[in-house]
Amino acid sequence: MNKAFWGLVRKEFIQVFRDRNMLRIVFAVPIIQLLLFGYVVKLDVKNIRMDVYDFDQSRLSREFVNSTSAGEYFLPTPAQIAILDLEANFQDGSRDMALIIPDGFGKGLESHQNVTIGLVADGSDANMTAIGSGYMARMAQKYARDVVNLRMPLEVKYDVLYNPEAESVYFMVPGIVATLLTMVTIMLTSMAIVRERESGTLEQLLVTPISSTTLLFGKVFPFAVLGLFEMTVALVVGVLWFDIPFVGSPVLLFGLSALYLLTTLGLGLFFSTVTSTQQQAMFFAWFFSVFAILTSGFFTPVWNMPKWLQYVTYVNPMRFFMNIVRGIMMKGAGVTHLLPDIYTLAIFGVIVFGFSAARFSKRAR
Amino acid sequence: MSFVSVQGLGKSYRGVRAVNDFTFDVRQGEVYALVGPDGAGKSTVIRTLCGLIDSDTGEASINGFDCRKQFNHIKPILGYMPQVFSLYPDLTVTENLAFYGGIYGVVGPEYLERVEYLYRFSNLKPFADRRAQALSGGMKQKLALSCALMHQPKILILDEPTTGVDPLSRRQFWEILLQLKEEGVTIIVSTPYMDEVARADRACFVFRGEKLAEGKPAELPGLFEGTLYYFDGPPTMETIDRLNRLGDIRARRFGGGVHVYLKRGITLDEVTPALSEMGFDIKDFNPIKPDLEDCFIQLMEES
């Protein structure tokens, strides 16, 4: 049993490291994805194009507008109040935000009263919205404190159009970690098994004394290792390069990732039993991954989805894993906080892996 | 008692009959050939023996164990070489051998000894570090055979091992098989090549899923009925068509000439007038002894 198992594992690794495309998937993909996500997210929040509706037209209001252009975060453009149509410029994509300075802004500041300004953002760009409104809040505070020497805060009232839930940048890396682990393990496992079927080597193995259990574990184990390796790469790059905070326990994260792998490897196994070519397997894995990513809360929070779709997310194991990764990395969640997710993943794992293993063994006999 | 027994095997794929009531026995140490054209059902029989498919009817057993229910008892003594090259093309010769060593539990000194033995007859040692995909067809087959022999099987089942292999390699391959027979290995081999049948102990003609005939290669041509002539003329389509137009004659291109079969009870004298009328010279028709292929073709046409 053991010799055959390690023989399979050894062979699988030789094949992975000999296949240039496989190497690219294993090493380049996580880094490229991280860099892309990381930089796109970082660069997007500079040069926010902003209409300024200045109802006050005072010295202070002009001074404040000028101050917002510091640091290249905002590109303020005076807008004609006569045609106050905020959405027109959002819809053609020429502006990202609109700043509204009410009449009495200057007087209010001078008399040290509580002053409120308005900020409307195009919420279809969630990251820009979240970060841009944060900048504006800080700039308003800074202006009020440093320039006008105001004790009362300068309050910014937000209104985010189109998408009230704005994601934070730090949500991205945990999301990528979960995505990578899901996609890599499902895709590589299903393709590696189907490749053996395509080339007839699986049939050759079936007439040898190797047991179907050994064969099964020998085929999935290497990809569990590769999946965790990818995850490690993503984490290291995320923490060291993008300064993503990692609050919780890495040991817990890896332990629960291993639990989650039971489901993804099971899915890979399952896809390999319903397809007969590597292309088909890849298509299945791809389709499932897209579904899993979109309904996992990676980009759009689950509670922001239509009701019926929220129910659909309950059959998506990645949704629960996403909670776990974000919980551990960002909030330092421990086992007790994550218990419902852990139970759910355990049930998913046992059912999916058990069912697929039975299917695989029945076919492999 | 027979080592391999196949009784009344039947198998259909989506209503199309691949094998029908197929029966044969192979004794221990025998080389048994299944001969027939593509699609005759050879692979179905072989894959049933190797536990890869379940037959609809009938039974197959090896060494007394049922190929369906007790296949686990057969695995340790079985070496199987499928029709398509089924090793890992991206692994080297040694890596493939080592992999099967691991699978069969042949490791350590036992493995090294075994690999030396396998290299000796396959002559693959100079190519030990070459990837399997870069080997020639003949070498690929020898590597596949080596892997199938890793655990010293008692029975070797080969599905068209020499198809697509050059004639020299085919001969070498058969020499290896005969050497294995000397060592006591029972061999079942399928082939579309008639010339390979002569090297088997016994052969079985397979056509459209049926067993047409079975026997020693030297005895099989004796099954030929009627008389056979070699027409020493140009084997053009036109000539063959003209000959076939005579009802009692079957003409077939054979090498550089034409084989002419006269149906049972018909003599050359009886068709001479008709042949002469068509412009053939009767002196060009020389009686010859039928060989395996003539016999097989006749059986095929009558079936």
Short mmCIF file of C-alpha atoms in Angstrom, two decimals, chain A residues 68-309:
data_model
loop_
_atom_site.label_atom_id
_atom_site.label_comp_id
_atom_site.label_asym_id
_atom_site.label_seq_id
_atom_site.Cartn_x
_atom_site.Cartn_y
_atom_site.Cartn_z
CA THR A 68 -8.72 68.20 -1.89
CA SER A 69 -6.49 68.13 -4.95
CA ALA A 70 -3.41 67.62 -2.77
CA GLY A 71 -1.81 64.20 -3.04
CA GLU A 72 -3.40 63.44 -6.43
CA TYR A 73 -6.29 61.65 -4.81
CA PHE A 74 -8.97 63.88 -6.29
CA LEU A 75 -9.28 65.79 -9.52
CA PRO A 76 -11.92 68.39 -8.63
CA THR A 77 -13.77 70.08 -11.49
CA PRO A 78 -16.15 72.99 -10.79
CA ALA A 79 -19.61 72.09 -12.06
CA GLN A 80 -22.43 74.36 -13.03
CA ILE A 81 -25.01 74.39 -10.33
CA ALA A 82 -27.64 75.40 -12.86
CA ILE A 83 -27.63 71.90 -14.24
CA LEU A 84 -27.50 69.78 -11.13
CA ASP A 85 -27.69 66.35 -12.62
CA LEU A 86 -25.31 64.14 -10.68
CA GLU A 87 -26.08 60.93 -12.45
CA ALA A 88 -25.45 62.14 -15.99
CA ASN A 89 -21.71 62.28 -15.47
CA PHE A 90 -21.67 58.97 -13.60
CA GLN A 91 -23.57 57.20 -16.30
CA ASP A 92 -21.24 58.19 -19.10
CA GLY A 93 -18.33 57.35 -16.82
CA SER A 94 -16.67 60.77 -16.96
CA ARG A 95 -16.88 61.35 -13.19
CA ASP A 96 -16.45 59.11 -10.16
CA MET A 97 -17.74 61.35 -7.40
CA ALA A 98 -19.54 64.60 -6.78
CA LEU A 99 -18.81 66.96 -3.89
CA ILE A 100 -21.62 69.18 -2.72
CA ILE A 101 -20.78 72.19 -0.61
CA PRO A 102 -23.93 73.73 0.82
CA ASP A 103 -24.69 77.41 1.06
CA GLY A 104 -23.43 78.74 4.42
CA PHE A 105 -20.35 76.48 4.47
CA GLY A 106 -17.91 79.37 4.97
CA LYS A 107 -20.06 81.18 7.50
CA GLY A 108 -20.63 78.00 9.44
CA LEU A 109 -16.94 77.27 9.69
CA GLU A 110 -16.12 80.80 10.74
CA SER A 111 -18.73 80.69 13.46
CA HIS A 112 -17.47 77.26 14.57
CA GLN A 113 -20.71 75.52 13.88
CA ASN A 114 -21.20 71.95 12.86
CA VAL A 115 -21.01 71.93 9.08
CA THR A 116 -22.00 69.10 6.77
CA ILE A 117 -20.88 68.60 3.20
CA GLY A 118 -22.25 66.07 0.74
CA LEU A 119 -20.37 63.39 -1.22
CA VAL A 120 -22.02 61.25 -3.86
CA ALA A 121 -20.10 58.33 -5.26
CA ASP A 122 -20.52 55.97 -8.19
CA GLY A 123 -20.88 52.74 -6.25
CA SER A 124 -20.42 50.51 -9.26
CA ASP A 125 -16.73 50.85 -8.48
CA ALA A 126 -16.84 49.58 -4.94
CA ASN A 127 -13.19 50.00 -4.07
CA MET A 128 -12.98 53.53 -5.37
CA THR A 129 -16.11 54.37 -3.41
CA ALA A 130 -14.87 52.94 -0.15
CA ILE A 131 -11.40 54.37 -0.33
CA GLY A 132 -12.35 57.67 -1.94
CA SER A 133 -14.99 58.45 0.66
CA GLY A 134 -12.48 57.55 3.36
CA TYR A 135 -9.98 60.00 1.89
CA MET A 136 -12.59 62.70 1.70
CA ALA A 137 -13.55 62.20 5.34
CA ARG A 138 -9.93 62.49 6.42
CA MET A 139 -9.30 65.50 4.22
CA ALA A 140 -12.34 67.23 5.64
CA GLN A 141 -11.15 66.52 9.18
CA LYS A 142 -7.67 67.71 8.37
CA TYR A 143 -8.93 70.89 6.73
CA ALA A 144 -11.25 71.64 9.59
CA ARG A 145 -8.54 71.06 12.19
CA ASP A 146 -5.44 72.53 10.54
CA VAL A 147 -6.73 75.31 8.35
CA VAL A 148 -9.79 76.65 10.10
CA ASN A 149 -8.69 75.50 13.54
CA LEU A 150 -12.14 74.15 14.14
CA ARG A 151 -12.92 72.13 17.17
CA MET A 152 -16.20 70.83 15.84
CA PRO A 153 -15.83 68.15 13.18
CA LEU A 154 -16.53 68.89 9.56
CA GLU A 155 -19.01 66.19 8.79
CA VAL A 156 -19.13 64.45 5.42
CA LYS A 157 -22.46 62.87 4.45
CA TYR A 158 -22.09 60.09 1.93
CA ASP A 159 -24.44 58.84 -0.60
CA VAL A 160 -23.26 55.89 -2.64
CA LEU A 161 -25.24 55.29 -5.77
CA TYR A 162 -25.82 51.82 -7.30
CA ASN A 163 -24.03 49.70 -4.70
CA PRO A 164 -24.34 50.66 -1.09
CA GLU A 165 -21.98 47.90 0.10
CA ALA A 166 -18.42 48.89 -0.59
CA GLU A 167 -15.70 46.27 -0.22
CA SER A 168 -12.41 46.99 1.41
CA VAL A 169 -9.06 46.27 -0.21
CA TYR A 170 -8.09 43.91 2.51
CA PHE A 171 -10.99 41.76 1.58
CA MET A 172 -9.26 41.00 -1.69
CA VAL A 173 -6.29 38.94 -0.59
CA PRO A 174 -8.22 36.53 1.64
CA GLY A 175 -10.62 36.18 -1.28
CA ILE A 176 -7.81 35.35 -3.66
CA VAL A 177 -6.43 32.80 -1.20
CA ALA A 178 -9.78 31.02 -1.09
CA THR A 179 -10.20 31.27 -4.86
CA LEU A 180 -6.77 29.86 -5.63
CA LEU A 181 -7.18 26.91 -3.32
CA THR A 182 -10.56 26.13 -4.85
CA MET A 183 -9.63 26.48 -8.50
CA VAL A 184 -6.22 24.86 -8.38
CA THR A 185 -7.27 21.76 -6.51
CA ILE A 186 -10.45 21.13 -8.50
CA MET A 187 -8.84 21.78 -11.84
CA LEU A 188 -5.56 19.94 -11.31
CA THR A 189 -7.18 16.91 -9.68
CA SER A 190 -9.84 16.40 -12.31
CA MET A 191 -7.43 17.00 -15.18
CA ALA A 192 -4.75 14.70 -13.81
CA ILE A 193 -7.19 11.81 -13.42
CA VAL A 194 -8.83 12.37 -16.79
CA ARG A 195 -5.40 12.55 -18.41
CA GLU A 196 -4.71 9.05 -17.13
CA ARG A 197 -7.99 7.90 -18.55
CA GLU A 198 -7.34 9.59 -21.88
CA SER A 199 -3.91 8.03 -22.24
CA GLY A 200 -5.07 4.59 -21.11
CA THR A 201 -2.70 4.57 -18.16
CA LEU A 202 -5.62 4.39 -15.74
CA GLU A 203 -6.78 1.18 -17.39
CA GLN A 204 -3.26 -0.14 -17.12
CA LEU A 205 -3.28 0.65 -13.40
CA LEU A 206 -6.62 -1.08 -12.90
CA VAL A 207 -5.16 -4.46 -13.82
CA THR A 208 -2.35 -4.07 -11.29
CA PRO A 209 -2.83 -5.16 -7.67
CA ILE A 210 -3.02 -1.52 -6.52
CA SER A 211 -6.22 -0.97 -4.54
CA SER A 212 -8.66 1.68 -5.68
CA THR A 213 -8.26 3.42 -2.31
CA THR A 214 -4.50 3.70 -2.75
CA LEU A 215 -5.00 4.87 -6.30
CA LEU A 216 -7.52 7.48 -5.19
CA PHE A 217 -5.39 8.91 -2.40
CA GLY A 218 -2.25 8.69 -4.50
CA LYS A 219 -3.96 10.81 -7.14
CA VAL A 220 -5.45 13.49 -4.87
CA PHE A 221 -2.70 13.87 -2.26
CA PRO A 222 -0.20 15.62 -4.57
CA PHE A 223 -2.80 18.23 -5.47
CA ALA A 224 -3.70 18.83 -1.86
CA VAL A 225 -0.01 19.61 -1.30
CA LEU A 226 0.15 21.85 -4.37
CA GLY A 227 -3.04 23.65 -3.36
CA LEU A 228 -1.69 24.42 0.10
CA PHE A 229 1.59 25.49 -1.44
CA GLU A 230 -0.23 27.95 -3.73
CA MET A 231 -2.12 29.26 -0.75
CA THR A 232 1.14 29.80 1.11
CA VAL A 233 2.60 31.72 -1.82
CA ALA A 234 -0.49 33.93 -1.95
CA LEU A 235 -0.37 34.54 1.79
CA VAL A 236 3.32 35.36 1.86
CA VAL A 237 3.05 37.77 -1.06
CA GLY A 238 -0.09 39.30 0.43
CA VAL A 239 1.45 39.87 3.82
CA LEU A 240 4.96 40.87 2.78
CA TRP A 241 4.21 42.80 -0.38
CA PHE A 242 0.81 44.30 0.22
CA ASP A 243 1.02 44.61 3.98
CA ILE A 244 -2.24 42.76 4.41
CA PRO A 245 -2.86 42.25 8.11
CA PHE A 246 -2.95 38.63 9.24
CA VAL A 247 -4.60 38.80 12.63
CA GLY A 248 -5.54 35.20 13.37
CA SER A 249 -3.78 31.87 13.64
CA PRO A 250 -2.03 30.56 10.51
CA VAL A 251 -2.14 27.04 11.96
CA LEU A 252 -5.92 27.23 12.25
CA LEU A 253 -6.15 28.58 8.70
CA PHE A 254 -4.10 25.71 7.30
CA GLY A 255 -5.97 23.15 9.36
CA LEU A 256 -9.34 24.36 8.13
CA SER A 257 -7.98 24.64 4.59
CA ALA A 258 -7.14 20.96 4.77
CA LEU A 259 -10.72 20.33 5.84
CA TYR A 260 -11.97 22.39 2.89
CA LEU A 261 -9.69 20.43 0.55
CA LEU A 262 -11.78 17.35 1.23
CA THR A 263 -14.60 19.06 -0.66
CA THR A 264 -12.56 20.50 -3.52
CA LEU A 265 -10.59 17.31 -4.11
CA GLY A 266 -13.88 15.42 -3.98
CA LEU A 267 -15.28 17.76 -6.62
CA GLY A 268 -12.19 17.28 -8.78
CA LEU A 269 -12.63 13.54 -8.39
CA PHE A 270 -16.31 13.83 -9.27
CA PHE A 271 -15.65 15.89 -12.40
CA SER A 272 -13.11 13.30 -13.48
CA THR A 273 -15.77 10.60 -13.31
CA VAL A 274 -18.25 12.49 -15.48
CA THR A 275 -15.85 13.65 -18.18
CA SER A 276 -13.64 11.83 -20.62
CA THR A 277 -11.24 14.48 -21.87
CA GLN A 278 -9.03 17.04 -20.16
CA GLN A 279 -10.85 19.86 -21.95
CA GLN A 280 -14.18 18.69 -20.59
CA ALA A 281 -12.74 18.39 -17.10
CA MET A 282 -11.29 21.87 -17.33
CA PHE A 283 -14.59 23.25 -18.53
CA PHE A 284 -16.46 21.68 -15.63
CA ALA A 285 -13.88 22.89 -13.13
CA TRP A 286 -13.94 26.36 -14.65
CA PHE A 287 -17.71 26.60 -14.67
CA PHE A 288 -17.97 25.46 -11.08
CA SER A 289 -15.22 27.85 -9.99
CA VAL A 290 -16.96 30.83 -11.55
CA PHE A 291 -20.20 29.87 -9.82
CA ALA A 292 -18.38 29.31 -6.54
CA ILE A 293 -16.47 32.59 -6.69
CA LEU A 294 -19.48 34.71 -7.61
CA THR A 295 -21.70 33.25 -4.92
CA SER A 296 -19.01 33.10 -2.26
CA GLY A 297 -19.18 36.74 -1.27
CA PHE A 298 -15.77 37.44 -2.79
CA PHE A 299 -16.92 40.53 -4.69
CA THR A 300 -20.49 41.07 -3.57
CA PRO A 301 -21.55 40.33 -0.01
CA VAL A 302 -24.04 37.49 0.22
CA TRP A 303 -26.59 39.66 2.08
CA ASN A 304 -26.55 42.03 -0.85
CA MET A 305 -27.75 39.36 -3.28
CA PRO A 306 -31.38 38.71 -4.20
CA LYS A 307 -33.14 36.45 -1.72
CA TRP A 308 -33.33 33.40 -4.01
CA LEU A 309 -29.64 33.70 -4.81
#
